[in-house]
PDB file of C-alpha atoms in Angstrom:
ATOM      1  CA  VAL N 109     111.247 105.519 118.490  1.00 92.00           C
ATOM      2  CA  SER N 110     108.405 106.316 117.138  1.00 91.00           C
ATOM      3  CA  ALA N 111     109.698 106.478 113.712  1.00 91.00           C
ATOM      4  CA  PHE N 112     112.248 103.462 114.484  1.00 92.00           C
ATOM      5  CA  CYS N 113     108.958 101.022 115.587  1.00 90.00           C
ATOM      6  CA  ASN N 114     106.783 102.064 113.030  1.00 88.00           C
ATOM      7  CA  ALA N 115     104.991 103.626 115.478  1.00 87.00           C
ATOM      8  CA  GLY N 116     103.614 106.494 114.140  1.00 84.00           C
ATOM      9  CA  PHE N 117     102.650 108.233 116.963  1.00 89.00           C
ATOM     10  CA  SER N 118     103.795 112.161 116.960  1.00 89.00           C
ATOM     11  CA  ILE N 119     103.302 114.981 120.094  1.00 91.00           C
ATOM     12  CA  TYR N 120     102.275 116.849 117.612  1.00 89.00           C
ATOM     13  CA  SER N 121      99.209 117.586 116.477  1.00 84.00           C
ATOM     14  CA  ASP N 122      99.814 117.432 112.411  1.00 85.00           C
ATOM     15  CA  SER N 123     101.553 114.886 113.166  1.00 88.00           C
ATOM     16  CA  LEU N 124     104.964 115.487 111.229  1.00 88.00           C
ATOM     17  CA  SER N 125     102.828 118.594 108.453  1.00 86.00           C
ATOM     18  CA  SER N 126     104.671 121.403 110.495  1.00 86.00           C
ATOM     19  CA  PHE N 127     108.360 120.018 109.115  1.00 88.00           C
ATOM     20  CA  ARG N 128     107.655 120.037 105.794  1.00 85.00           C
ATOM     21  CA  GLY N 129     110.845 122.515 105.289  1.00 82.00           C
ATOM     22  CA  ASN N 130     112.924 120.881 107.539  1.00 89.00           C
ATOM     23  CA  PRO N 131     114.472 118.524 104.714  1.00 90.00           C
ATOM     24  CA  ALA N 132     117.322 117.656 107.448  1.00 93.00           C
ATOM     25  CA  PHE N 133     114.423 116.526 109.400  1.00 93.00           C
ATOM     26  CA  LEU N 134     112.649 113.969 107.356  1.00 92.00           C
ATOM     27  CA  THR N 135     115.864 112.628 106.435  1.00 94.00           C
ATOM     28  CA  VAL N 136     116.609 111.130 110.259  1.00 94.00           C
ATOM     29  CA  VAL N 137     113.127 109.903 110.085  1.00 94.00           C
ATOM     30  CA  MET N 138     113.692 108.144 107.540  1.00 93.00           C
ATOM     31  CA  LEU N 139     116.375 106.348 108.019  1.00 93.00           C
ATOM     32  CA  LEU N 140     115.010 105.296 111.418  1.00 93.00           C
ATOM     33  CA  ILE N 141     111.895 104.463 109.795  1.00 92.00           C
ATOM     34  CA  THR N 142     114.333 102.181 107.030  1.00 91.00           C
ATOM     35  CA  ALA N 143     115.466 101.073 109.875  1.00 90.00           C
ATOM     36  CA  GLY N 144     112.969 100.034 111.660  1.00 89.00           C
ATOM     37  CA  GLY N 145     111.157  98.043 108.587  1.00 89.00           C
ATOM     38  CA  ILE N 146     114.271  96.375 107.234  1.00 90.00           C
ATOM     39  CA  GLY N 147     114.414  94.055 109.746  1.00 85.00           C
ATOM     40  CA  HIS N 148     116.951  93.276 112.409  1.00 87.00           C
ATOM     41  CA  ILE N 149     118.414  89.678 110.611  1.00 88.00           C
ATOM     42  CA  ILE N 150     119.433  92.226 107.439  1.00 89.00           C
ATOM     43  CA  LEU N 151     120.328  95.325 109.915  1.00 88.00           C
ATOM     44  CA  VAL N 152     122.936  92.452 111.632  1.00 89.00           C
ATOM     45  CA  GLU N 153     123.680  91.173 108.426  1.00 88.00           C
ATOM     46  CA  LEU N 154     124.499  94.805 107.011  1.00 87.00           C
ATOM     47  CA  SER N 155     126.297  95.534 110.682  1.00 86.00           C
ATOM     48  CA  GLU N 156     128.543  92.281 110.289  1.00 85.00           C
ATOM     49  CA  LEU N 157     129.255  93.046 105.956  1.00 84.00           C
ATOM     50  CA  LEU N 158     130.360  96.510 107.577  1.00 83.00           C
ATOM     51  CA  GLY N 159     132.841  95.561 109.774  1.00 81.00           C
ATOM     52  CA  ARG N 160     134.260  92.975 107.646  1.00 79.00           C
ATOM     53  CA  LEU N 161     135.534  95.804 105.384  1.00 77.00           C
ATOM     54  CA  LYS N 162     136.621  97.681 107.694  1.00 74.00           C
ATOM     55  CA  ALA N 163     138.558  94.760 108.252  1.00 75.00           C
ATOM     56  CA  GLY N 164     139.548  94.908 104.488  1.00 73.00           C
ATOM     57  CA  ILE N 165     137.967  90.892 103.983  1.00 61.00           C
ATOM     58  CA  ARG N 166     137.027  91.876 100.459  1.00 57.00           C
ATOM     59  CA  LYS N 167     135.683  88.879  98.207  1.00 53.00           C
ATOM     60  CA  SER N 168     134.386  89.060  94.265  1.00 49.00           C
ATOM     61  CA  GLY N 169     130.592  90.959  94.474  1.00 53.00           C
ATOM     62  CA  TYR N 170     128.583  91.612  97.134  1.00 53.00           C
ATOM     63  CA  SER N 171     126.627  89.433  96.876  1.00 54.00           C
ATOM     64  CA  HIS N 172     128.633  86.595  98.829  1.00 62.00           C
ATOM     65  CA  LEU N 173     129.073  88.527 101.674  1.00 74.00           C
ATOM     66  CA  ILE N 174     125.221  88.843 102.463  1.00 81.00           C
ATOM     67  CA  SER N 175     122.296  86.458 102.174  1.00 85.00           C
ATOM     68  CA  TYR N 176     119.756  85.974  99.948  1.00 85.00           C
ATOM     69  CA  GLN N 177     117.197  87.138 101.709  1.00 87.00           C
ATOM     70  CA  ALA N 178     119.048  90.567 102.870  1.00 88.00           C
ATOM     71  CA  ARG N 179     119.599  91.061  99.036  1.00 89.00           C
ATOM     72  CA  LEU N 180     115.369  90.472  98.219  1.00 90.00           C
ATOM     73  CA  VAL N 181     114.734  92.522 101.040  1.00 91.00           C
ATOM     74  CA  LEU N 182     117.604  95.556  99.678  1.00 91.00           C
ATOM     75  CA  ARG N 183     116.574  95.479  96.459  1.00 92.00           C
ATOM     76  CA  VAL N 184     112.662  94.885  97.174  1.00 92.00           C
ATOM     77  CA  SER N 185     112.475  98.079  99.891  1.00 92.00           C
ATOM     78  CA  LEU N 186     114.437 100.449  97.111  1.00 93.00           C
ATOM     79  CA  LEU N 187     112.180  99.491  94.427  1.00 94.00           C
ATOM     80  CA  LEU N 188     109.247 100.455  96.415  1.00 93.00           C
ATOM     81  CA  THR N 189     110.895 103.414  97.635  1.00 93.00           C
ATOM     82  CA  ILE N 190     111.256 104.750  94.246  1.00 95.00           C
ATOM     83  CA  GLY N 191     108.106 103.468  92.604  1.00 94.00           C
ATOM     84  CA  GLY N 192     106.317 105.163  96.022  1.00 93.00           C
ATOM     85  CA  PHE N 193     108.240 108.770  95.477  1.00 94.00           C
ATOM     86  CA  LEU N 194     107.950 108.357  91.951  1.00 94.00           C
ATOM     87  CA  GLY N 195     103.282 107.661  92.172  1.00 93.00           C
ATOM     88  CA  ILE N 196     102.688 110.310  94.869  1.00 92.00           C
ATOM     89  CA  PHE N 197     104.653 113.211  93.817  1.00 91.00           C
ATOM     90  CA  LEU N 198     103.176 111.933  90.078  1.00 91.00           C
ATOM     91  CA  LEU N 199      99.423 111.763  90.902  1.00 90.00           C
ATOM     92  CA  GLY N 200      99.667 113.174  94.202  1.00 87.00           C
ATOM     93  CA  ARG N 201      99.989 116.306  90.962  1.00 81.00           C
ATOM     94  CA  CYS N 202      96.767 115.502  89.626  1.00 79.00           C
ATOM     95  CA  GLY N 203      94.440 117.785  91.539  1.00 67.00           C
ATOM     96  CA  GLY N 204      93.588 120.208  93.780  1.00 58.00           C
ATOM     97  CA  SER N 205      95.614 123.368  94.875  1.00 57.00           C
ATOM     98  CA  GLU N 206      99.445 124.111  94.557  1.00 62.00           C
ATOM     99  CA  ALA N 207      99.162 124.069  99.200  1.00 59.00           C
ATOM    100  CA  VAL N 208      98.283 120.277  99.397  1.00 67.00           C
ATOM    101  CA  LYS N 209     100.358 118.875  96.252  1.00 77.00           C
ATOM    102  CA  PRO N 210     103.827 117.209  97.994  1.00 82.00           C
ATOM    103  CA  GLY N 211     107.062 118.046  96.974  1.00 84.00           C
ATOM    104  CA  LEU N 212     109.997 115.579  95.683  1.00 89.00           C
ATOM    105  CA  MET N 213     110.954 115.481  99.262  1.00 91.00           C
ATOM    106  CA  GLU N 214     106.952 115.599 100.888  1.00 89.00           C
ATOM    107  CA  ALA N 215     106.225 112.704  98.197  1.00 91.00           C
ATOM    108  CA  LEU N 216     109.396 110.295  99.407  1.00 93.00           C
ATOM    109  CA  PHE N 217     109.053 111.092 102.777  1.00 93.00           C
ATOM    110  CA  GLN N 218     106.040 110.136 102.523  1.00 92.00           C
ATOM    111  CA  SER N 219     106.818 106.641 100.276  1.00 93.00           C
ATOM    112  CA  VAL N 220     108.805 105.585 102.748  1.00 92.00           C
ATOM    113  CA  SER N 221     106.457 106.482 105.579  1.00 91.00           C
ATOM    114  CA  ALA N 222     103.376 105.010 104.076  1.00 90.00           C
ATOM    115  CA  ARG N 223     104.783 101.314 104.934  1.00 86.00           C
ATOM    116  CA  THR N 224     103.318 101.185 108.253  1.00 84.00           C
ATOM    117  CA  ALA N 225     105.280 104.157 109.708  1.00 88.00           C
ATOM    118  CA  GLY N 226     102.286 106.340 109.398  1.00 87.00           C
ATOM    119  CA  PHE N 227     103.837 109.739 110.033  1.00 91.00           C
ATOM    120  CA  ASN N 228     102.432 112.591 107.410  1.00 89.00           C
ATOM    121  CA  SER N 229     104.143 115.928 106.006  1.00 87.00           C
ATOM    122  CA  ILE N 230     100.902 116.411 104.088  1.00 86.00           C
ATOM    123  CA  ASP N 231      97.322 116.659 104.265  1.00 86.00           C
ATOM    124  CA  ILE N 232      96.343 113.086 103.531  1.00 89.00           C
ATOM    125  CA  GLY N 233      92.467 113.528 103.161  1.00 86.00           C
ATOM    126  CA  ARG N 234      93.315 116.412 100.451  1.00 86.00           C
ATOM    127  CA  LEU N 235      95.435 114.462  97.941  1.00 89.00           C
ATOM    128  CA  PRO N 236      93.375 113.003  94.906  1.00 90.00           C
ATOM    129  CA  THR N 237      91.909 109.593  94.933  1.00 91.00           C
ATOM    130  CA  SER N 238      94.566 108.333  92.597  1.00 91.00           C
ATOM    131  CA  ALA N 239      97.341 109.182  95.269  1.00 91.00           C
ATOM    132  CA  LEU N 240      95.163 107.754  98.440  1.00 93.00           C
ATOM    133  CA  PHE N 241      94.695 103.812  96.071  1.00 94.00           C
ATOM    134  CA  PHE N 242      98.499 104.004  95.282  1.00 94.00           C
ATOM    135  CA  ILE N 243      99.155 104.423  98.845  1.00 94.00           C
ATOM    136  CA  SER N 244      97.182 101.942 100.526  1.00 94.00           C
ATOM    137  CA  ILE N 245      99.115  99.610  98.158  1.00 94.00           C
ATOM    138  CA  LEU N 246     101.792 100.347  99.372  1.00 93.00           C
ATOM    139  CA  MET N 247     100.457  99.748 102.580  1.00 93.00           C
ATOM    140  CA  PHE N 248      99.100  96.687 102.157  1.00 94.00           C
ATOM    141  CA  VAL N 249     102.911  95.979 100.987  1.00 93.00           C
ATOM    142  CA  GLY N 250     104.488  97.144 104.278  1.00 90.00           C
ATOM    143  CA  GLY N 251     107.255  96.592 105.546  1.00 88.00           C
ATOM    144  CA  SER N 252     110.147  93.302 105.275  1.00 88.00           C
ATOM    145  CA  PRO N 253     110.561  90.284 107.519  1.00 86.00           C
ATOM    146  CA  GLY N 254     111.678  90.352 110.937  1.00 84.00           C
ATOM    147  CA  SER N 255     111.167  94.208 111.093  1.00 85.00           C
ATOM    148  CA  CYS N 256     108.901  96.468 113.032  1.00 83.00           C
ATOM    149  CA  ALA N 257     106.573  96.956 110.502  1.00 83.00           C
ATOM    150  CA  GLY N 258     102.765  95.085 109.251  1.00 85.00           C
ATOM    151  CA  GLY N 259     101.859  94.803 105.740  1.00 88.00           C
ATOM    152  CA  VAL N 260     102.526  91.043 104.135  1.00 90.00           C
ATOM    153  CA  LYS N 261     105.819  91.785 103.741  1.00 90.00           C
ATOM    154  CA  THR N 262     108.025  92.814 100.638  1.00 91.00           C
ATOM    155  CA  THR N 263     109.116  88.974 100.351  1.00 90.00           C
ATOM    156  CA  SER N 264     105.983  87.723 100.505  1.00 91.00           C
ATOM    157  CA  ALA N 265     104.874  89.871  97.084  1.00 92.00           C
ATOM    158  CA  ALA N 266     107.986  89.647  95.530  1.00 93.00           C
ATOM    159  CA  ILE N 267     107.112  85.855  95.759  1.00 93.00           C
ATOM    160  CA  TRP N 268     103.473  86.747  95.092  1.00 93.00           C
ATOM    161  CA  LEU N 269     104.675  88.416  91.294  1.00 93.00           C
ATOM    162  CA  ALA N 270     106.926  86.266  90.968  1.00 93.00           C
ATOM    163  CA  ARG N 271     105.567  82.453  90.965  1.00 93.00           C
ATOM    164  CA  ILE N 272     102.585  84.748  88.233  1.00 93.00           C
ATOM    165  CA  LYS N 273     105.011  85.492  85.843  1.00 91.00           C
ATOM    166  CA  CYS N 274     106.745  82.337  86.168  1.00 91.00           C
ATOM    167  CA  ARG N 275     102.815  80.925  85.376  1.00 90.00           C
ATOM    168  CA  LEU N 276     102.368  83.247  82.637  1.00 92.00           C
ATOM    169  CA  LEU N 277     105.661  81.912  81.092  1.00 90.00           C
ATOM    170  CA  ASN N 278     104.153  77.993  81.923  1.00 90.00           C
ATOM    171  CA  ARG N 279     106.706  77.386  84.334  1.00 88.00           C
ATOM    172  CA  SER N 280     106.155  75.400  86.851  1.00 85.00           C
ATOM    173  CA  ASP N 281     108.440  76.209  88.819  1.00 89.00           C
ATOM    174  CA  THR N 282     108.611  80.017  90.517  1.00 90.00           C
ATOM    175  CA  ILE N 283     112.761  81.892  90.123  1.00 90.00           C
ATOM    176  CA  LEU N 284     113.391  84.629  91.419  1.00 89.00           C
ATOM    177  CA  TRP N 285     115.864  87.096  90.733  1.00 84.00           C
ATOM    178  CA  GLY N 286     118.161  83.522  89.633  1.00 83.00           C
ATOM    179  CA  ARG N 287     116.904  81.190  92.481  1.00 87.00           C
ATOM    180  CA  THR N 288     113.626  78.846  91.766  1.00 91.00           C
ATOM    181  CA  ILE N 289     111.591  79.289  95.036  1.00 90.00           C
ATOM    182  CA  PRO N 290     110.411  76.514  97.742  1.00 90.00           C
ATOM    183  CA  VAL N 291     107.518  75.392  96.142  1.00 89.00           C
ATOM    184  CA  ASP N 292     106.258  74.888 100.440  1.00 87.00           C
ATOM    185  CA  THR N 293     107.181  78.681 101.081  1.00 87.00           C
ATOM    186  CA  VAL N 294     105.297  79.957  97.343  1.00 89.00           C
ATOM    187  CA  ARG N 295     101.844  77.729  99.266  1.00 88.00           C
ATOM    188  CA  ARG N 296     102.368  79.858 101.857  1.00 87.00           C
ATOM    189  CA  VAL N 297     102.561  83.069  99.878  1.00 89.00           C
ATOM    190  CA  SER N 298      99.541  82.300  98.213  1.00 89.00           C
ATOM    191  CA  VAL N 299      97.859  81.707 100.774  1.00 88.00           C
ATOM    192  CA  LEU N 300      99.621  84.999 103.073  1.00 88.00           C
ATOM    193  CA  ILE N 301      98.267  86.844 100.023  1.00 90.00           C
ATOM    194  CA  GLY N 302      94.453  85.487  99.437  1.00 90.00           C
ATOM    195  CA  LEU N 303      93.342  85.607 103.195  1.00 90.00           C
ATOM    196  CA  ALA N 304      95.032  89.247 103.741  1.00 91.00           C
ATOM    197  CA  LEU N 305      92.603  90.427 100.152  1.00 93.00           C
ATOM    198  CA  LEU N 306      89.896  88.461 101.341  1.00 93.00           C
ATOM    199  CA  TRP N 307      89.886  90.445 104.971  1.00 93.00           C
ATOM    200  CA  ASN N 308      90.470  93.535 104.020  1.00 95.00           C
ATOM    201  CA  ALA N 309      87.462  93.351 101.113  1.00 95.00           C
ATOM    202  CA  ALA N 310      84.970  92.158 104.134  1.00 95.00           C
ATOM    203  CA  GLY N 311      86.710  94.937 105.985  1.00 95.00           C
ATOM    204  CA  VAL N 312      85.749  97.874 103.363  1.00 95.00           C
ATOM    205  CA  LEU N 313      81.783  96.192 102.933  1.00 95.00           C
ATOM    206  CA  LEU N 314      81.467  95.602 107.074  1.00 95.00           C
ATOM    207  CA  LEU N 315      82.819  99.214 107.441  1.00 94.00           C
ATOM    208  CA  LEU N 316      80.792 101.071 104.147  1.00 93.00           C
ATOM    209  CA  VAL N 317      77.784  99.379 105.731  1.00 93.00           C
ATOM    210  CA  SER N 318      78.268 100.469 109.721  1.00 91.00           C
ATOM    211  CA  GLU N 319      79.604 103.851 108.766  1.00 90.00           C
ATOM    212  CA  ASN N 320      76.775 104.063 105.946  1.00 87.00           C
ATOM    213  CA  ALA N 321      75.057 107.734 108.358  1.00 78.00           C
ATOM    214  CA  GLN N 322      78.609 109.524 107.822  1.00 81.00           C
ATOM    215  CA  GLN N 323      79.456 111.612 105.073  1.00 80.00           C
ATOM    216  CA  LEU N 324      83.170 111.291 104.890  1.00 81.00           C
ATOM    217  CA  ALA N 325      82.487 107.501 104.709  1.00 83.00           C
ATOM    218  CA  ARG N 326      83.207 107.568 100.976  1.00 89.00           C
ATOM    219  CA  MET N 327      84.620 104.677  98.813  1.00 92.00           C
ATOM    220  CA  GLU N 328      88.187 105.724  98.789  1.00 91.00           C
ATOM    221  CA  ASN N 329      87.703 106.714 102.170  1.00 92.00           C
ATOM    222  CA  VAL N 330      86.822 103.559 103.487  1.00 94.00           C
ATOM    223  CA  LEU N 331      89.605 101.561 101.073  1.00 95.00           C
ATOM    224  CA  PHE N 332      92.284 103.336 102.658  1.00 95.00           C
ATOM    225  CA  GLU N 333      91.413 103.633 106.309  1.00 94.00           C
ATOM    226  CA  GLN N 334      90.763  99.545 106.167  1.00 95.00           C
ATOM    227  CA  VAL N 335      94.243  98.834 104.329  1.00 95.00           C
ATOM    228  CA  SER N 336      96.118 101.093 106.561  1.00 94.00           C
ATOM    229  CA  ALA N 337      94.769  99.469 109.590  1.00 93.00           C
ATOM    230  CA  PHE N 338      95.680  96.070 108.060  1.00 93.00           C
ATOM    231  CA  GLY N 339      99.425  97.254 107.825  1.00 91.00           C
ATOM    232  CA  THR N 340      99.118  98.909 111.009  1.00 90.00           C
ATOM    233  CA  VAL N 341     100.100 102.054 109.864  1.00 91.00           C
ATOM    234  CA  GLY N 342      97.816 104.751 111.196  1.00 87.00           C
ATOM    235  CA  LEU N 343      97.353 106.939 108.098  1.00 90.00           C
ATOM    236  CA  SER N 344      94.072 108.629 107.895  1.00 90.00           C
ATOM    237  CA  THR N 345      91.497 111.114 105.565  1.00 89.00           C
ATOM    238  CA  GLY N 346      90.523 111.836 108.293  1.00 88.00           C
ATOM    239  CA  LEU N 347      87.429 109.508 109.028  1.00 90.00           C
ATOM    240  CA  THR N 348      89.189 107.462 111.862  1.00 89.00           C
ATOM    241  CA  PRO N 349      87.575 109.619 114.950  1.00 90.00           C
ATOM    242  CA  LEU N 350      84.154 109.507 113.310  1.00 90.00           C
ATOM    243  CA  LEU N 351      84.016 105.551 112.870  1.00 92.00           C
ATOM    244  CA  SER N 352      81.066 103.850 115.341  1.00 92.00           C
ATOM    245  CA  VAL N 353      81.358 101.309 118.174  1.00 94.00           C
ATOM    246  CA  THR N 354      81.696  98.932 115.738  1.00 94.00           C
ATOM    247  CA  GLY N 355      83.652 100.677 112.723  1.00 93.00           C
ATOM    248  CA  LYS N 356      86.379 101.031 115.576  1.00 94.00           C
ATOM    249  CA  ILE N 357      85.722  97.158 117.643  1.00 96.00           C
ATOM    250  CA  TRP N 358      86.725  96.017 113.644  1.00 95.00           C
ATOM    251  CA  ILE N 359      89.447  98.419 112.891  1.00 95.00           C
ATOM    252  CA  ILE N 360      90.883  97.409 116.800  1.00 95.00           C
ATOM    253  CA  LEU N 361      90.166  93.627 115.104  1.00 93.00           C
ATOM    254  CA  THR N 362      92.174  94.404 111.415  1.00 93.00           C
ATOM    255  CA  MET N 363      95.487  96.006 113.439  1.00 92.00           C
ATOM    256  CA  PHE N 364      95.680  92.709 115.723  1.00 90.00           C
ATOM    257  CA  ALA N 365      95.302  90.687 112.971  1.00 88.00           C
ATOM    258  CA  GLY N 366      97.372  92.710 110.517  1.00 87.00           C
ATOM    259  CA  ARG N 367     100.308  92.575 113.085  1.00 85.00           C
ATOM    260  CA  LEU N 368     100.057  88.851 114.016  1.00 83.00           C
ATOM    261  CA  GLY N 369      99.388  87.746 110.886  1.00 76.00           C
ATOM    262  CA  PRO N 370      96.384  86.473 108.368  1.00 74.00           C
ATOM    263  CA  LEU N 371      98.322  83.148 107.417  1.00 70.00           C
ATOM    264  CA  THR N 372      98.908  82.808 111.537  1.00 74.00           C
ATOM    265  CA  LEU N 373      95.542  83.595 113.143  1.00 71.00           C
ATOM    266  CA  ALA N 374      94.550  80.962 110.310  1.00 68.00           C
ATOM    267  CA  VAL N 375      96.641  78.494 111.433  1.00 69.00           C
ATOM    268  CA  TRP N 376      95.656  79.078 114.742  1.00 70.00           C
ATOM    269  CA  ALA N 377      91.722  79.399 113.949  1.00 64.00           C
ATOM    270  CA  ILE N 378      91.863  76.552 111.769  1.00 63.00           C
ATOM    271  CA  SER N 379      91.666  72.786 113.543  1.00 57.00           C
ATOM    272  CA  SER N 380      94.529  70.518 111.546  1.00 59.00           C
ATOM    273  CA  ASP N 381      93.206  67.185 110.392  1.00 62.00           C
ATOM    274  CA  ARG N 382      95.107  64.662 112.134  1.00 64.00           C
ATOM    275  CA  ARG N 383      95.720  61.476 111.043  1.00 66.00           C
ATOM    276  CA  ARG N 384      97.150  58.338 111.704  1.00 70.00           C
ATOM    277  CA  ILE N 385      98.905  56.747 109.711  1.00 64.00           C
TER     278      ILE N 385
END
């Protein structure tokens, strides 16, 4: 249940580190995390697709069988999983002892889990700074819309990068994998990404001030803690139990904002300008 809901709670004191040598167990957990974080609408579409294929109803190409959003979510999720696996495996072996360097299975598991599930099969606090920063990027993106996951969502990240690419090519519209994204959607994504970055920048600054007395409150640990809370991930380098009251209150607010979404909070907090035209 914790894996499917991307909660990350474990009854073991070391999360899932004791299962590091159990690939079958970790594989099941990864499948549950993926199912919970891919979006319930996508699960329904895949279920209907499987039913049609079983019934023998086949068309030319899978693109006609599932929606554009489903194809976008599946592609981005796959790219993030593979990219996260390679990044964590390579960067995680840049320093430290062999005991903490992630193997192939551990890197794959951490790539899936980092996008809001929050389980760990390796000691996160002993990873190199480069690996921590890379995992922070995965946590910031998070899962997919309509799922148990947090973060800015896979579709938002894809649209935002597509917008940057089109602007660099001097195109006025935003094209992503053969489709033009509506202007209103692109604007909302830009506001969402901007608010998320501002919230996390403010959070890092606040935690650096409030936790100044903590020896563990180095920049990389504070950044990791802030983004982990924003993505409702739950991973930590060990700073969480040492936080001051101010730090804990901020982390609570960040988790709340990350779960609802900064754009939702902004729309709720800022009164609209109602003009009678």
